[in-house]
Each structure stands twice: as C-alpha cells, then as structure tokens.
CSV table of C-alpha atoms in Angstrom, one decimal:
chain,number,residue,atom,x,y,z
A,472,ASP,CA,2.9,-3.7,-14.8
A,473,GLY,CA,1.0,-6.9,-14.0
A,474,GLY,CA,-1.5,-7.0,-11.2
A,475,ILE,CA,-5.0,-6.8,-9.9
A,476,THR,CA,-6.9,-3.5,-10.1
A,477,GLN,CA,-10.0,-2.9,-8.0
A,478,SER,CA,-12.2,0.1,-8.5
A,479,PRO,CA,-13.4,2.3,-7.0
A,480,LYS,CA,-11.3,2.6,-3.9
A,481,TYR,CA,-14.3,4.1,-1.9
A,482,LEU,CA,-17.9,3.5,-2.7
A,483,PHE,CA,-21.0,4.8,-1.0
A,484,ARG,CA,-24.4,3.1,-1.4
A,485,LYS,CA,-27.8,4.2,-0.4
A,486,GLU,CA,-30.0,1.5,1.2
A,487,GLY,CA,-32.0,-0.5,-1.3
A,488,GLN,CA,-29.5,0.1,-4.1
A,489,ASN,CA,-27.4,-2.5,-5.9
A,490,VAL,CA,-23.7,-1.6,-6.5
A,491,THR,CA,-21.0,-3.3,-8.5
A,492,LEU,CA,-17.4,-3.6,-7.5
A,493,SER,CA,-14.9,-4.0,-10.3
A,494,CYS,CA,-11.9,-6.4,-10.3
A,495,GLU,CA,-9.6,-6.7,-13.3
A,496,GLN,CA,-6.3,-8.7,-13.6
A,497,ASN,CA,-3.7,-8.9,-16.3
A,498,LEU,CA,-1.8,-11.8,-14.8
A,499,ASN,CA,-3.5,-14.4,-17.0
A,500,HIS,CA,-4.7,-16.2,-13.9
A,501,ASP,CA,-7.4,-18.8,-14.1
A,502,ALA,CA,-8.8,-18.4,-10.6
A,503,MET,CA,-10.3,-15.3,-9.1
A,504,TYR,CA,-11.8,-14.7,-5.6
A,505,TRP,CA,-13.8,-12.1,-3.7
A,506,TYR,CA,-13.3,-11.7,0.1
A,507,ARG,CA,-15.0,-9.5,2.6
A,508,GLN,CA,-13.0,-8.1,5.6
A,509,ASP,CA,-14.8,-6.8,8.7
A,510,PRO,CA,-13.0,-5.3,11.8
A,511,GLY,CA,-11.8,-8.0,14.2
A,512,GLN,CA,-12.4,-10.7,11.7
A,513,GLY,CA,-10.3,-12.4,9.0
A,514,LEU,CA,-11.2,-12.5,5.4
A,515,ARG,CA,-14.3,-14.4,4.5
A,516,LEU,CA,-14.8,-15.9,1.0
A,517,ILE,CA,-17.9,-14.6,-0.9
A,518,TYR,CA,-17.5,-16.2,-4.3
A,519,TYR,CA,-14.7,-17.7,-6.4
A,520,SER,CA,-14.3,-18.6,-10.0
A,521,GLN,CA,-12.0,-21.3,-11.4
A,522,ILE,CA,-12.6,-20.6,-15.0
A,523,VAL,CA,-14.5,-18.3,-17.4
A,524,ASN,CA,-18.3,-18.7,-17.2
A,525,ASP,CA,-18.2,-20.7,-14.0
A,526,PHE,CA,-18.2,-19.7,-10.3
A,527,GLN,CA,-19.0,-21.1,-6.9
A,528,LYS,CA,-20.4,-19.7,-3.7
A,529,GLY,CA,-18.1,-19.2,-0.8
A,530,ASP,CA,-19.0,-19.0,2.9
A,531,ILE,CA,-21.0,-15.8,2.8
A,532,ALA,CA,-22.6,-15.6,-0.7
A,533,GLU,CA,-26.1,-14.4,0.4
A,534,GLY,CA,-26.8,-11.0,-1.0
A,535,TYR,CA,-24.0,-11.0,-3.5
A,536,SER,CA,-23.7,-12.0,-7.2
A,537,VAL,CA,-20.8,-12.3,-9.6
A,538,SER,CA,-20.1,-13.0,-13.2
A,539,ARG,CA,-17.1,-14.3,-15.1
A,540,GLU,CA,-17.6,-13.5,-18.8
A,541,LYS,CA,-13.9,-12.7,-19.4
A,542,LYS,CA,-10.8,-14.3,-17.9
A,543,GLU,CA,-9.5,-11.0,-16.7
A,544,SER,CA,-12.7,-9.7,-15.1
A,545,PHE,CA,-14.7,-10.8,-12.0
A,546,PRO,CA,-17.1,-8.1,-10.9
A,547,LEU,CA,-19.0,-8.4,-7.7
A,548,THR,CA,-22.5,-7.0,-7.2
A,549,VAL,CA,-23.7,-6.2,-3.7
A,550,THR,CA,-27.5,-6.4,-3.9
A,551,SER,CA,-30.1,-4.8,-1.7
A,552,ALA,CA,-30.6,-8.2,-0.1
A,553,GLN,CA,-27.3,-7.9,1.6
A,554,LYS,CA,-28.3,-6.8,5.1
A,555,ASN,CA,-25.0,-5.4,6.3
A,556,PRO,CA,-22.9,-4.5,3.3
A,557,THR,CA,-20.6,-2.0,4.9
A,558,ALA,CA,-17.1,-3.6,4.7
A,559,PHE,CA,-13.8,-3.8,3.0
A,560,TYR,CA,-13.8,-6.0,-0.1
A,561,LEU,CA,-10.8,-7.7,-1.5
A,562,CYS,CA,-10.4,-9.4,-4.9
A,563,ALA,CA,-7.6,-12.0,-5.4
A,564,SER,CA,-6.4,-14.2,-8.2
A,565,SER,CA,-4.2,-17.3,-8.4
A,566,ILE,CA,-2.4,-18.8,-11.4
A,567,ARG,CA,-4.3,-22.0,-11.8
A,568,THR,CA,-7.4,-23.9,-10.7
A,569,GLY,CA,-5.5,-26.4,-8.7
A,570,ALA,CA,-4.6,-25.8,-5.1
A,571,LEU,CA,-3.6,-22.3,-3.9
A,572,ASN,CA,-0.1,-23.5,-3.5
A,573,THR,CA,1.0,-20.6,-5.6
A,574,GLU,CA,0.9,-17.1,-4.4
A,575,ALA,CA,-2.6,-15.5,-4.4
A,576,PHE,CA,-2.3,-11.9,-5.6
A,577,PHE,CA,-4.7,-9.3,-4.0
A,578,GLY,CA,-6.0,-6.1,-5.2
A,579,GLN,CA,-5.9,-2.9,-3.1
A,580,GLY,CA,-9.5,-3.3,-2.0
A,581,THR,CA,-12.8,-1.3,-2.1
A,582,ARG,CA,-14.3,0.2,1.0
A,583,LEU,CA,-18.1,0.1,0.7
A,584,THR,CA,-20.2,2.2,3.0
A,585,VAL,CA,-24.0,2.3,3.2
A,586,VAL,CA,-25.4,5.8,3.8
B,137,ALA,CA,-14.7,-27.3,8.2
B,138,GLN,CA,-11.3,-25.9,8.6
B,139,THR,CA,-10.7,-23.2,11.1
B,140,VAL,CA,-7.7,-21.0,11.7
B,141,THR,CA,-7.1,-19.4,15.2
B,142,GLN,CA,-4.9,-16.5,16.0
B,143,SER,CA,-5.1,-15.9,19.7
B,144,GLN,CA,-3.0,-12.7,19.9
B,145,PRO,CA,-5.1,-9.7,18.6
B,146,GLU,CA,-2.1,-7.4,19.2
B,147,MET,CA,1.6,-7.7,19.7
B,148,SER,CA,4.5,-5.2,20.0
B,149,VAL,CA,8.2,-5.5,19.7
B,150,GLN,CA,11.2,-3.3,20.0
B,151,GLU,CA,12.9,-2.5,16.7
B,152,ALA,CA,15.7,-5.0,15.9
B,153,GLU,CA,14.3,-7.5,18.3
B,154,THR,CA,12.5,-10.8,17.5
B,155,VAL,CA,8.8,-11.5,17.8
B,156,THR,CA,6.8,-14.7,17.3
B,157,LEU,CA,3.1,-14.7,16.1
B,158,SER,CA,1.0,-17.7,16.9
B,159,CYS,CA,-1.4,-19.6,14.7
B,160,THR,CA,-3.3,-22.9,15.2
B,161,TYR,CA,-5.5,-24.6,12.8
B,162,ASP,CA,-7.9,-27.5,12.6
B,163,THR,CA,-8.2,-29.8,9.7
B,164,SER,CA,-8.8,-33.5,8.9
B,165,GLU,CA,-6.7,-33.2,5.8
B,166,SER,CA,-3.2,-34.5,5.6
B,167,ASP,CA,-2.1,-32.5,2.6
B,168,TYR,CA,-2.5,-28.7,2.7
B,169,TYR,CA,-0.7,-25.4,2.6
B,170,LEU,CA,-0.3,-22.7,5.2
B,171,PHE,CA,0.5,-19.1,4.7
B,172,TRP,CA,1.3,-15.9,6.5
B,173,TYR,CA,0.0,-12.7,4.8
B,174,LYS,CA,0.9,-9.2,5.8
B,175,GLN,CA,-1.6,-6.3,5.5
B,176,PRO,CA,0.1,-2.9,6.0
B,177,PRO,CA,-1.9,0.3,6.5
B,178,SER,CA,-2.3,0.5,2.7
B,179,ARG,CA,-4.5,-2.7,3.2
B,180,GLN,CA,-2.7,-4.4,0.3
B,181,MET,CA,-2.4,-8.1,1.2
B,182,ILE,CA,1.2,-9.4,0.7
B,183,LEU,CA,2.3,-13.0,1.0
B,184,VAL,CA,5.1,-13.3,3.6
B,185,ILE,CA,5.8,-17.0,3.6
B,186,ARG,CA,4.3,-20.3,2.6
B,187,GLN,CA,4.6,-23.8,4.0
B,188,GLU,CA,3.6,-27.1,2.4
B,189,ALA,CA,2.3,-29.6,4.9
B,190,TYR,CA,4.2,-32.5,3.4
B,191,LYS,CA,7.6,-30.8,4.0
B,192,GLN,CA,9.1,-31.3,7.4
B,193,GLN,CA,11.6,-28.5,6.9
B,194,ASN,CA,10.4,-25.1,8.2
B,195,ALA,CA,10.1,-22.4,5.5
B,196,THR,CA,12.4,-19.4,5.7
B,197,GLU,CA,12.3,-16.1,3.8
B,198,ASN,CA,15.1,-13.7,4.8
B,199,ARG,CA,14.1,-12.4,8.3
B,200,PHE,CA,10.8,-14.4,8.4
B,201,SER,CA,10.7,-18.0,9.4
B,202,VAL,CA,8.0,-20.4,10.6
B,203,ASN,CA,7.8,-23.1,13.2
B,204,PHE,CA,5.5,-25.7,11.7
B,205,GLN,CA,4.3,-28.4,14.1
B,206,LYS,CA,2.0,-30.7,12.0
B,207,ALA,CA,0.9,-33.0,14.9
B,208,ALA,CA,0.1,-30.0,17.1
B,209,LYS,CA,-1.5,-28.2,14.1
B,210,SER,CA,0.6,-25.1,15.0
B,211,PHE,CA,2.1,-22.6,12.5
B,212,SER,CA,3.9,-19.7,14.2
B,213,LEU,CA,5.7,-16.9,12.4
B,214,LYS,CA,9.0,-15.6,13.7
B,215,ILE,CA,10.2,-12.1,12.6
B,216,SER,CA,13.9,-11.5,13.4
B,217,ASP,CA,15.6,-8.1,13.5
B,218,SER,CA,12.2,-6.3,13.4
B,219,GLN,CA,12.0,-3.2,11.3
B,220,LEU,CA,9.5,-0.3,11.3
B,221,GLY,CA,8.2,-1.5,7.9
B,222,ASP,CA,7.1,-4.7,9.5
B,223,ALA,CA,4.3,-2.9,11.3
B,224,ALA,CA,1.0,-4.4,9.9
B,225,MET,CA,-1.8,-6.9,10.4
B,226,TYR,CA,-0.6,-10.4,10.0
B,227,PHE,CA,-3.0,-13.1,8.9
B,228,CYS,CA,-2.4,-16.8,9.0
B,229,ALA,CA,-4.2,-18.8,6.3
B,230,TYR,CA,-4.9,-22.4,5.4
B,231,ALA,CA,-5.7,-23.9,2.0
B,232,PRO,CA,-6.3,-27.6,1.1
B,233,ASN,CA,-4.2,-29.1,-1.6
B,234,PHE,CA,-7.0,-30.5,-3.7
B,235,GLY,CA,-10.6,-29.9,-4.3
B,236,ASN,CA,-12.3,-26.8,-3.0
B,237,GLU,CA,-9.2,-24.7,-2.8
B,238,LYS,CA,-10.2,-21.7,-0.8
B,239,LEU,CA,-8.1,-19.8,1.7
B,240,THR,CA,-9.4,-19.8,5.2
B,241,PHE,CA,-8.0,-16.9,7.3
B,242,GLY,CA,-7.5,-16.3,10.9
B,243,THR,CA,-8.7,-13.1,12.6
B,244,GLY,CA,-5.3,-11.5,12.4
B,245,THR,CA,-2.6,-10.1,14.8
B,246,ARG,CA,-1.8,-6.4,14.7
B,247,LEU,CA,2.0,-6.0,15.1
B,248,THR,CA,3.4,-2.7,16.4
B,249,ILE,CA,7.1,-1.9,16.1
B,250,ILE,CA,8.5,0.3,18.9
B,251,PRO,CA,11.4,2.5,17.8
C-alpha cells in the first residue's frame, strides 16, 4: 500500500546525543515536510524539501538537520543543540512542489523523549 | 506572517447532533487554501475538508461542511449527525497558493462525542 512510514514510533535520547528519525514515502511525491507537535500547540514546520538534494528551513529549524538524497526519503536529525527536543514529530508529503492544494499525507509520527 | 487561531480548545456534542468548530486566520494574500485536519487518538493526521479561497461556494464532504467567510477571514467546520468516530483533535490550517507553500496550523480543538 502507498503511504508514509515513520520509524521508530517511540525514541528515547540521552542528553547530548544526536538521533535520527526516519521518514520514507512510496507515493512518488516531490515535496516532503517535518513538523513538530507540542501539547497545546499546533504543528510547527521544522524543514521542508521540494526536490531531491534541496531543502529549506521552516519556522523552528534550530537544532535540527535534514537531508534529501533520495526522493522517497527525508530523515530528520535532532542534534544536541536542540534545547527541548521532547515532542511528537510528524512527517508529511505532497504530490508536487506547487501549492499544497492537494492533500498532504502524514506519517503516524515519532514520539521522542529525552531521558 | 500568516496566523491561524482556534479559540475553542475543547468542544463536546451529543451523538447525532451538530457541532461547529471555529477558525479565524490572518493573511495579506488573496489566493490561498484552507484545510481542516482530524487527528484521532492514533495521532494520524487525516484531511477532512479543503477550501480554495477563490471559490465562493462552501466545501462539503458528506457530514462535514465549512462556512467560509473570506472578508471576515473565518473558516468554521460543521459536523452533522456526529458519530463516536468523530472524536478527535481538529486542526485548521492555511497554505498560500504560490511561493513558500507551507501549512500553518491552529492550536487545535479537542472534540468529544457524548453517547
């Protein structure tokens, strides 16, 4: 079945460590996005990519990094520079690099906890 | 910068009744898209309904309909014949039609269905 797969579902990180969240899609979508969700807040954009080997910072990119080496993959690394990384992370994709006037498909999310 | 405001953190409705969720937004653009997303306890984001700003006709999807007031920058969601499966967080979202096409989300409304 087509869709977006995020892994792992739950992730624990020790302070000072980098961790990488996986996002894979088999929808042949050009655009991919990473959002962060905190309690009482909506989703906030971390990074997005419109095409392979290109990506742009969103509203809260500090402490995060991404890569887009393949069309189907858009991993997010949470670095030790991210002061408060505990959150729910959602990956999404949309069919083309134009407006999000087509449906954005979301993965099932990764819950990251700093221990 | 665009902002999306959902002023109702929580709402409840009797099963089979109708409920309306409010959303206002602020933008200087004239061409854009508005969305309602549903996030059930599984935390999977699901598109409920979409409205193109250039269309005067309100969008409808089965039991879900919107009241789009462009001049007032208001975009409410009406759920008719509420069902237990409608219980979820509902997020209003905005996306410009061109350029930097990122979704901006509101803080969400938690909808409870009373049997």
